PDB file with SEQRES, HELIX, SHEET and CRYST1 records, atoms N, CA, C and O in Angstrom:
SEQRES   1 A   61  UNK UNK UNK UNK UNK UNK UNK UNK UNK UNK UNK UNK UNK          
SEQRES   2 A   61  UNK UNK UNK UNK UNK UNK UNK UNK UNK UNK UNK UNK UNK          
SEQRES   3 A   61  UNK UNK UNK UNK UNK UNK UNK UNK UNK UNK UNK UNK UNK          
SEQRES   4 A   61  UNK UNK UNK UNK UNK UNK UNK UNK UNK UNK UNK UNK UNK          
SEQRES   5 A   61  UNK UNK UNK UNK UNK UNK UNK UNK UNK                          
HELIX    1 AA1 UNK A    2  UNK A    6  1                                   5    
HELIX    2 AA2 UNK A   25  UNK A   32  1                                   8    
HELIX    3 AA3 UNK A   40  UNK A   47  1                                   8    
HELIX    4 AA4 UNK A   51  UNK A   60  1                                  10    
CRYST1    1.000    1.000    1.000  90.00  90.00  90.00 P 1           1          
ATOM      1  N   UNK A   1     165.197  51.224  49.700  1.00  0.00           N  
ATOM      2  CA  UNK A   1     166.068  50.001  49.708  1.00  0.00           C  
ATOM      3  C   UNK A   1     167.495  50.357  49.464  1.00  0.00           C  
ATOM      4  O   UNK A   1     168.323  49.941  50.275  1.00  0.00           O  
ATOM      5  N   UNK A   2     167.997  51.273  48.166  1.00  0.00           N  
ATOM      6  CA  UNK A   2     169.043  51.346  47.579  1.00  0.00           C  
ATOM      7  C   UNK A   2     169.321  52.658  48.786  1.00  0.00           C  
ATOM      8  O   UNK A   2     170.412  52.725  49.352  1.00  0.00           O  
ATOM      9  N   UNK A   3     168.187  53.674  49.090  1.00  0.00           N  
ATOM     10  CA  UNK A   3     169.028  54.642  50.201  1.00  0.00           C  
ATOM     11  C   UNK A   3     169.974  53.773  51.217  1.00  0.00           C  
ATOM     12  O   UNK A   3     171.200  53.857  51.291  1.00  0.00           O  
ATOM     13  N   UNK A   4     169.090  52.893  52.005  1.00  0.00           N  
ATOM     14  CA  UNK A   4     169.937  52.415  52.974  1.00  0.00           C  
ATOM     15  C   UNK A   4     170.997  51.697  52.692  1.00  0.00           C  
ATOM     16  O   UNK A   4     171.765  51.602  53.649  1.00  0.00           O  
ATOM     17  N   UNK A   5     171.306  51.188  51.795  1.00  0.00           N  
ATOM     18  CA  UNK A   5     172.287  50.394  51.233  1.00  0.00           C  
ATOM     19  C   UNK A   5     173.474  51.693  50.715  1.00  0.00           C  
ATOM     20  O   UNK A   5     174.704  51.648  50.687  1.00  0.00           O  
ATOM     21  N   UNK A   6     172.733  52.558  50.425  1.00  0.00           N  
ATOM     22  CA  UNK A   6     174.032  53.702  50.187  1.00  0.00           C  
ATOM     23  C   UNK A   6     174.739  54.594  51.490  1.00  0.00           C  
ATOM     24  O   UNK A   6     175.778  55.246  51.584  1.00  0.00           O  
ATOM     25  N   UNK A   7     173.747  54.306  52.330  1.00  0.00           N  
ATOM     26  CA  UNK A   7     174.074  55.190  53.441  1.00  0.00           C  
ATOM     27  C   UNK A   7     174.790  53.821  54.272  1.00  0.00           C  
ATOM     28  O   UNK A   7     175.277  54.080  55.372  1.00  0.00           O  
ATOM     29  N   UNK A   8     174.845  52.782  53.917  1.00  0.00           N  
ATOM     30  CA  UNK A   8     175.861  51.938  54.778  1.00  0.00           C  
ATOM     31  C   UNK A   8     174.907  50.875  55.666  1.00  0.00           C  
ATOM     32  O   UNK A   8     175.467  50.041  56.378  1.00  0.00           O  
ATOM     33  N   UNK A   9     173.633  50.935  55.602  1.00  0.00           N  
ATOM     34  CA  UNK A   9     173.068  50.055  56.507  1.00  0.00           C  
ATOM     35  C   UNK A   9     172.862  48.853  55.762  1.00  0.00           C  
ATOM     36  O   UNK A   9     173.079  48.698  54.560  1.00  0.00           O  
ATOM     37  N   UNK A  10     172.323  47.825  56.765  1.00  0.00           N  
ATOM     38  CA  UNK A  10     172.124  46.686  55.932  1.00  0.00           C  
ATOM     39  C   UNK A  10     170.567  46.254  55.961  1.00  0.00           C  
ATOM     40  O   UNK A  10     169.756  46.779  56.723  1.00  0.00           O  
ATOM     41  N   UNK A  11     170.288  45.359  55.151  1.00  0.00           N  
ATOM     42  CA  UNK A  11     169.038  45.317  55.148  1.00  0.00           C  
ATOM     43  C   UNK A  11     168.461  44.030  56.069  1.00  0.00           C  
ATOM     44  O   UNK A  11     167.467  43.427  55.664  1.00  0.00           O  
ATOM     45  N   UNK A  12     169.027  43.687  57.147  1.00  0.00           N  
ATOM     46  CA  UNK A  12     168.259  42.751  58.212  1.00  0.00           C  
ATOM     47  C   UNK A  12     167.098  43.382  59.056  1.00  0.00           C  
ATOM     48  O   UNK A  12     166.916  44.598  59.002  1.00  0.00           O  
ATOM     49  N   UNK A  13     166.411  42.680  59.737  1.00  0.00           N  
ATOM     50  CA  UNK A  13     165.533  43.296  60.247  1.00  0.00           C  
ATOM     51  C   UNK A  13     165.621  43.916  61.497  1.00  0.00           C  
ATOM     52  O   UNK A  13     166.075  43.185  62.377  1.00  0.00           O  
ATOM     53  N   UNK A  14     165.314  45.070  61.835  1.00  0.00           N  
ATOM     54  CA  UNK A  14     165.387  45.740  63.130  1.00  0.00           C  
ATOM     55  C   UNK A  14     164.795  45.032  64.160  1.00  0.00           C  
ATOM     56  O   UNK A  14     163.916  44.233  63.834  1.00  0.00           O  
ATOM     57  N   UNK A  15     165.174  45.184  65.723  1.00  0.00           N  
ATOM     58  CA  UNK A  15     163.873  45.012  66.243  1.00  0.00           C  
ATOM     59  C   UNK A  15     163.083  45.919  66.712  1.00  0.00           C  
ATOM     60  O   UNK A  15     163.257  47.097  67.027  1.00  0.00           O  
ATOM     61  N   UNK A  16     161.931  45.023  66.723  1.00  0.00           N  
ATOM     62  CA  UNK A  16     160.605  45.416  66.620  1.00  0.00           C  
ATOM     63  C   UNK A  16     160.070  45.757  68.244  1.00  0.00           C  
ATOM     64  O   UNK A  16     160.355  45.029  69.194  1.00  0.00           O  
ATOM     65  N   UNK A  17     159.254  46.993  68.351  1.00  0.00           N  
ATOM     66  CA  UNK A  17     158.631  47.202  69.846  1.00  0.00           C  
ATOM     67  C   UNK A  17     157.320  45.885  69.708  1.00  0.00           C  
ATOM     68  O   UNK A  17     156.894  45.183  68.791  1.00  0.00           O  
ATOM     69  N   UNK A  18     157.074  46.020  70.897  1.00  0.00           N  
ATOM     70  CA  UNK A  18     155.688  45.116  71.347  1.00  0.00           C  
ATOM     71  C   UNK A  18     156.068  43.966  71.976  1.00  0.00           C  
ATOM     72  O   UNK A  18     157.222  43.871  72.393  1.00  0.00           O  
ATOM     73  N   UNK A  19     155.332  43.132  72.102  1.00  0.00           N  
ATOM     74  CA  UNK A  19     155.090  42.017  72.866  1.00  0.00           C  
ATOM     75  C   UNK A  19     156.105  40.947  72.227  1.00  0.00           C  
ATOM     76  O   UNK A  19     156.110  40.723  71.016  1.00  0.00           O  
ATOM     77  N   UNK A  20     156.670  40.523  72.823  1.00  0.00           N  
ATOM     78  CA  UNK A  20     157.614  39.080  72.300  1.00  0.00           C  
ATOM     79  C   UNK A  20     156.479  38.088  72.166  1.00  0.00           C  
ATOM     80  O   UNK A  20     155.401  38.132  72.759  1.00  0.00           O  
ATOM     81  N   UNK A  21     156.949  37.071  71.179  1.00  0.00           N  
ATOM     82  CA  UNK A  21     156.138  36.097  70.882  1.00  0.00           C  
ATOM     83  C   UNK A  21     156.272  35.140  72.005  1.00  0.00           C  
ATOM     84  O   UNK A  21     157.394  34.867  72.433  1.00  0.00           O  
ATOM     85  N   UNK A  22     155.176  34.599  72.523  1.00  0.00           N  
ATOM     86  CA  UNK A  22     155.399  33.392  73.351  1.00  0.00           C  
ATOM     87  C   UNK A  22     155.784  31.990  72.930  1.00  0.00           C  
ATOM     88  O   UNK A  22     156.391  31.148  73.591  1.00  0.00           O  
ATOM     89  N   UNK A  23     155.291  31.903  71.644  1.00  0.00           N  
ATOM     90  CA  UNK A  23     155.047  30.331  70.878  1.00  0.00           C  
ATOM     91  C   UNK A  23     155.012  30.810  69.445  1.00  0.00           C  
ATOM     92  O   UNK A  23     154.348  31.712  68.934  1.00  0.00           O  
ATOM     93  N   UNK A  24     155.957  29.919  68.894  1.00  0.00           N  
ATOM     94  CA  UNK A  24     156.327  30.053  67.713  1.00  0.00           C  
ATOM     95  C   UNK A  24     155.675  29.063  66.747  1.00  0.00           C  
ATOM     96  O   UNK A  24     155.267  28.118  67.422  1.00  0.00           O  
ATOM     97  N   UNK A  25     155.417  28.889  65.508  1.00  0.00           N  
ATOM     98  CA  UNK A  25     154.616  28.384  64.888  1.00  0.00           C  
ATOM     99  C   UNK A  25     155.556  26.994  64.656  1.00  0.00           C  
ATOM    100  O   UNK A  25     154.831  26.000  64.613  1.00  0.00           O  
ATOM    101  N   UNK A  26     156.529  26.783  64.548  1.00  0.00           N  
ATOM    102  CA  UNK A  26     157.473  25.886  63.849  1.00  0.00           C  
ATOM    103  C   UNK A  26     157.192  24.766  65.586  1.00  0.00           C  
ATOM    104  O   UNK A  26     157.060  23.543  65.538  1.00  0.00           O  
ATOM    105  N   UNK A  27     157.167  25.463  66.724  1.00  0.00           N  
ATOM    106  CA  UNK A  27     157.085  24.526  67.875  1.00  0.00           C  
ATOM    107  C   UNK A  27     155.632  23.854  68.032  1.00  0.00           C  
ATOM    108  O   UNK A  27     155.394  22.812  68.644  1.00  0.00           O  
ATOM    109  N   UNK A  28     154.518  24.841  67.207  1.00  0.00           N  
ATOM    110  CA  UNK A  28     153.341  23.946  67.486  1.00  0.00           C  
ATOM    111  C   UNK A  28     153.239  22.808  66.119  1.00  0.00           C  
ATOM    112  O   UNK A  28     152.517  21.818  66.007  1.00  0.00           O  
ATOM    113  N   UNK A  29     153.998  23.233  65.405  1.00  0.00           N  
ATOM    114  CA  UNK A  29     153.936  22.342  63.803  1.00  0.00           C  
ATOM    115  C   UNK A  29     154.595  21.034  64.367  1.00  0.00           C  
ATOM    116  O   UNK A  29     154.070  19.944  64.142  1.00  0.00           O  
ATOM    117  N   UNK A  30     155.833  21.158  65.156  1.00  0.00           N  
ATOM    118  CA  UNK A  30     156.474  19.960  65.322  1.00  0.00           C  
ATOM    119  C   UNK A  30     156.007  18.997  66.606  1.00  0.00           C  
ATOM    120  O   UNK A  30     156.374  17.822  66.580  1.00  0.00           O  
ATOM    121  N   UNK A  31     155.176  19.491  67.769  1.00  0.00           N  
ATOM    122  CA  UNK A  31     154.568  19.065  68.747  1.00  0.00           C  
ATOM    123  C   UNK A  31     153.387  18.291  68.191  1.00  0.00           C  
ATOM    124  O   UNK A  31     153.039  17.305  68.841  1.00  0.00           O  
ATOM    125  N   UNK A  32     152.690  18.604  67.036  1.00  0.00           N  
ATOM    126  CA  UNK A  32     151.741  18.079  66.812  1.00  0.00           C  
ATOM    127  C   UNK A  32     151.908  16.929  65.913  1.00  0.00           C  
ATOM    128  O   UNK A  32     151.200  15.938  66.091  1.00  0.00           O  
ATOM    129  N   UNK A  33     152.773  16.961  64.966  1.00  0.00           N  
ATOM    130  CA  UNK A  33     153.340  15.958  64.325  1.00  0.00           C  
ATOM    131  C   UNK A  33     154.233  15.152  64.544  1.00  0.00           C  
ATOM    132  O   UNK A  33     154.752  14.447  63.679  1.00  0.00           O  
ATOM    133  N   UNK A  34     154.608  15.165  66.102  1.00  0.00           N  
ATOM    134  CA  UNK A  34     155.395  14.281  66.984  1.00  0.00           C  
ATOM    135  C   UNK A  34     154.133  13.468  67.638  1.00  0.00           C  
ATOM    136  O   UNK A  34     154.296  12.248  67.667  1.00  0.00           O  
ATOM    137  N   UNK A  35     152.928  13.952  68.154  1.00  0.00           N  
ATOM    138  CA  UNK A  35     151.945  13.679  68.838  1.00  0.00           C  
ATOM    139  C   UNK A  35     150.821  13.939  68.121  1.00  0.00           C  
ATOM    140  O   UNK A  35     150.443  14.984  68.648  1.00  0.00           O  
ATOM    141  N   UNK A  36     149.842  13.617  67.056  1.00  0.00           N  
ATOM    142  CA  UNK A  36     149.087  13.851  66.821  1.00  0.00           C  
ATOM    143  C   UNK A  36     147.725  14.057  67.279  1.00  0.00           C  
ATOM    144  O   UNK A  36     146.816  14.790  66.889  1.00  0.00           O  
ATOM    145  N   UNK A  37     147.869  12.944  68.506  1.00  0.00           N  
ATOM    146  CA  UNK A  37     146.395  12.847  69.388  1.00  0.00           C  
ATOM    147  C   UNK A  37     146.291  13.722  70.419  1.00  0.00           C  
ATOM    148  O   UNK A  37     145.219  13.811  71.017  1.00  0.00           O  
ATOM    149  N   UNK A  38     147.710  14.724  70.885  1.00  0.00           N  
ATOM    150  CA  UNK A  38     147.615  15.424  71.937  1.00  0.00           C  
ATOM    151  C   UNK A  38     146.557  16.484  71.329  1.00  0.00           C  
ATOM    152  O   UNK A  38     146.504  16.819  70.146  1.00  0.00           O  
ATOM    153  N   UNK A  39     145.751  16.930  72.341  1.00  0.00           N  
ATOM    154  CA  UNK A  39     144.580  18.006  72.300  1.00  0.00           C  
ATOM    155  C   UNK A  39     145.337  19.361  72.493  1.00  0.00           C  
ATOM    156  O   UNK A  39     146.350  19.460  73.186  1.00  0.00           O  
ATOM    157  N   UNK A  40     144.826  20.264  71.901  1.00  0.00           N  
ATOM    158  CA  UNK A  40     145.220  21.686  71.657  1.00  0.00           C  
ATOM    159  C   UNK A  40     145.007  22.221  72.882  1.00  0.00           C  
ATOM    160  O   UNK A  40     145.798  23.151  73.042  1.00  0.00           O  
ATOM    161  N   UNK A  41     144.235  22.048  73.910  1.00  0.00           N  
ATOM    162  CA  UNK A  41     144.318  22.193  75.463  1.00  0.00           C  
ATOM    163  C   UNK A  41     145.448  21.869  76.129  1.00  0.00           C  
ATOM    164  O   UNK A  41     146.087  22.713  76.757  1.00  0.00           O  
ATOM    165  N   UNK A  42     145.752  20.752  76.055  1.00  0.00           N  
ATOM    166  CA  UNK A  42     147.063  20.152  76.957  1.00  0.00           C  
ATOM    167  C   UNK A  42     148.039  20.869  76.176  1.00  0.00           C  
ATOM    168  O   UNK A  42     148.724  21.584  76.907  1.00  0.00           O  
ATOM    169  N   UNK A  43     148.352  20.940  74.971  1.00  0.00           N  
ATOM    170  CA  UNK A  43     149.653  21.637  74.482  1.00  0.00           C  
ATOM    171  C   UNK A  43     149.719  23.316  75.371  1.00  0.00           C  
ATOM    172  O   UNK A  43     150.629  23.806  76.041  1.00  0.00           O  
ATOM    173  N   UNK A  44     148.433  23.822  75.036  1.00  0.00           N  
ATOM    174  CA  UNK A  44     148.213  24.956  75.484  1.00  0.00           C  
ATOM    175  C   UNK A  44     148.936  25.147  77.466  1.00  0.00           C  
ATOM    176  O   UNK A  44     149.770  25.963  77.859  1.00  0.00           O  
ATOM    177  N   UNK A  45     148.234  24.110  78.251  1.00  0.00           N  
ATOM    178  CA  UNK A  45     148.627  24.223  79.336  1.00  0.00           C  
ATOM    179  C   UNK A  45     150.209  23.741  79.604  1.00  0.00           C  
ATOM    180  O   UNK A  45     150.709  23.978  80.704  1.00  0.00           O  
ATOM    181  N   UNK A  46     151.039  23.006  78.486  1.00  0.00           N  
ATOM    182  CA  UNK A  46     152.078  22.370  78.708  1.00  0.00           C  
ATOM    183  C   UNK A  46     153.097  24.044  78.817  1.00  0.00           C  
ATOM    184  O   UNK A  46     153.847  24.506  79.677  1.00  0.00           O  
ATOM    185  N   UNK A  47     152.658  24.491  77.585  1.00  0.00           N  
ATOM    186  CA  UNK A  47     153.519  25.695  76.931  1.00  0.00           C  
ATOM    187  C   UNK A  47     153.084  27.117  77.966  1.00  0.00           C  
ATOM    188  O   UNK A  47     153.813  28.081  77.732  1.00  0.00           O  
ATOM    189  N   UNK A  48     152.392  27.277  78.669  1.00  0.00           N  
ATOM    190  CA  UNK A  48     151.597  28.033  79.591  1.00  0.00           C  
ATOM    191  C   UNK A  48     150.912  29.346  78.859  1.00  0.00           C  
ATOM    192  O   UNK A  48     150.859  30.491  79.307  1.00  0.00           O  
ATOM    193  N   UNK A  49     150.455  28.900  77.735  1.00  0.00           N  
ATOM    194  CA  UNK A  49     149.596  29.726  76.808  1.00  0.00           C  
ATOM    195  C   UNK A  49     148.078  29.573  76.560  1.00  0.00           C  
ATOM    196  O   UNK A  49     147.554  28.467  76.695  1.00  0.00           O  
ATOM    197  N   UNK A  50     147.349  30.680  76.194  1.00  0.00           N  
ATOM    198  CA  UNK A  50     145.815  30.359  75.983  1.00  0.00           C  
ATOM    199  C   UNK A  50     145.548  29.251  74.979  1.00  0.00           C  
ATOM    200  O   UNK A  50     146.196  29.016  73.959  1.00  0.00           O  
ATOM    201  N   UNK A  51     144.598  28.681  75.393  1.00  0.00           N  
ATOM    202  CA  UNK A  51     144.647  27.424  73.956  1.00  0.00           C  
ATOM    203  C   UNK A  51     143.765  28.369  72.428  1.00  0.00           C  
ATOM    204  O   UNK A  51     143.755  27.996  71.255  1.00  0.00           O  
ATOM    205  N   UNK A  52     143.138  29.595  73.008  1.00  0.00           N  
ATOM    206  CA  UNK A  52     143.060  30.149  71.614  1.00  0.00           C  
ATOM    207  C   UNK A  52     144.478  30.688  70.985  1.00  0.00           C  
ATOM    208  O   UNK A  52     144.448  30.933  69.778  1.00  0.00           O  
ATOM    209  N   UNK A  53     145.628  30.884  71.630  1.00  0.00           N  
ATOM    210  CA  UNK A  53     146.468  30.861  70.748  1.00  0.00           C  
ATOM    211  C   UNK A  53     146.929  29.935  70.067  1.00  0.00           C  
ATOM    212  O   UNK A  53     147.403  30.118  68.946  1.00  0.00           O  
ATOM    213  N   UNK A  54     146.854  28.723  70.682  1.00  0.00           N  
ATOM    214  CA  UNK A  54     147.174  27.647  69.867  1.00  0.00           C  
ATOM    215  C   UNK A  54     146.689  27.281  68.664  1.00  0.00           C  
ATOM    216  O   UNK A  54     147.263  27.083  67.593  1.00  0.00           O  
ATOM    217  N   UNK A  55     145.102  27.191  69.109  1.00  0.00           N  
ATOM    218  CA  UNK A  55     144.153  27.374  67.982  1.00  0.00           C  
ATOM    219  C   UNK A  55     144.310  28.011  66.985  1.00  0.00           C  
ATOM    220  O   UNK A  55     143.695  27.588  66.006  1.00  0.00           O  
ATOM    221  N   UNK A  56     145.147  29.230  66.799  1.00  0.00           N  
ATOM    222  CA  UNK A  56     145.200  30.117  65.829  1.00  0.00           C  
ATOM    223  C   UNK A  56     146.722  29.792  65.210  1.00  0.00           C  
ATOM    224  O   UNK A  56     146.982  30.003  64.026  1.00  0.00           O  
ATOM    225  N   UNK A  57     147.485  29.368  65.957  1.00  0.00           N  
ATOM    226  CA  UNK A  57     148.588  28.906  65.451  1.00  0.00           C  
ATOM    227  C   UNK A  57     148.643  27.653  64.497  1.00  0.00           C  
ATOM    228  O   UNK A  57     149.371  27.583  63.507  1.00  0.00           O  
ATOM    229  N   UNK A  58     147.883  26.797  64.873  1.00  0.00           N  
ATOM    230  CA  UNK A  58     147.431  25.345  63.997  1.00  0.00           C  
ATOM    231  C   UNK A  58     146.472  25.923  62.932  1.00  0.00           C  
ATOM    232  O   UNK A  58     146.257  25.272  61.910  1.00  0.00           O  
ATOM    233  N   UNK A  59     145.977  26.939  63.105  1.00  0.00           N  
ATOM    234  CA  UNK A  59     145.372  27.397  61.563  1.00  0.00           C  
ATOM    235  C   UNK A  59     146.144  27.661  60.855  1.00  0.00           C  
ATOM    236  O   UNK A  59     146.352  27.048  59.808  1.00  0.00           O  
ATOM    237  N   UNK A  60     146.948  28.939  61.365  1.00  0.00           N  
ATOM    238  CA  UNK A  60     148.070  29.279  60.315  1.00  0.00           C  
ATOM    239  C   UNK A  60     148.971  28.456  59.460  1.00  0.00           C  
ATOM    240  O   UNK A  60     149.239  28.600  58.268  1.00  0.00           O  
ATOM    241  N   UNK A  61     149.496  27.319  60.545  1.00  0.00           N  
ATOM    242  CA  UNK A  61     150.371  26.397  60.288  1.00  0.00           C  
ATOM    243  C   UNK A  61     150.084  25.329  59.342  1.00  0.00           C  
ATOM    244  O   UNK A  61     150.929  24.463  59.112  1.00  0.00           O  
TER     245      UNK A  61                                                      
END                                                                             
């Protein structure tokens, strides 16, 4: 960290390679707090993602 600061670099995250995230945890959490009776499969279809993606996001959130 000190070397980066000494060279004038900042500490912000650099862009990363790889596939971009399709759905954010905050989106999942907000959706299920707003409508707790919604099924994960309905949410997945609405956001065009795989139901397992929603399931994993719910477990983490």
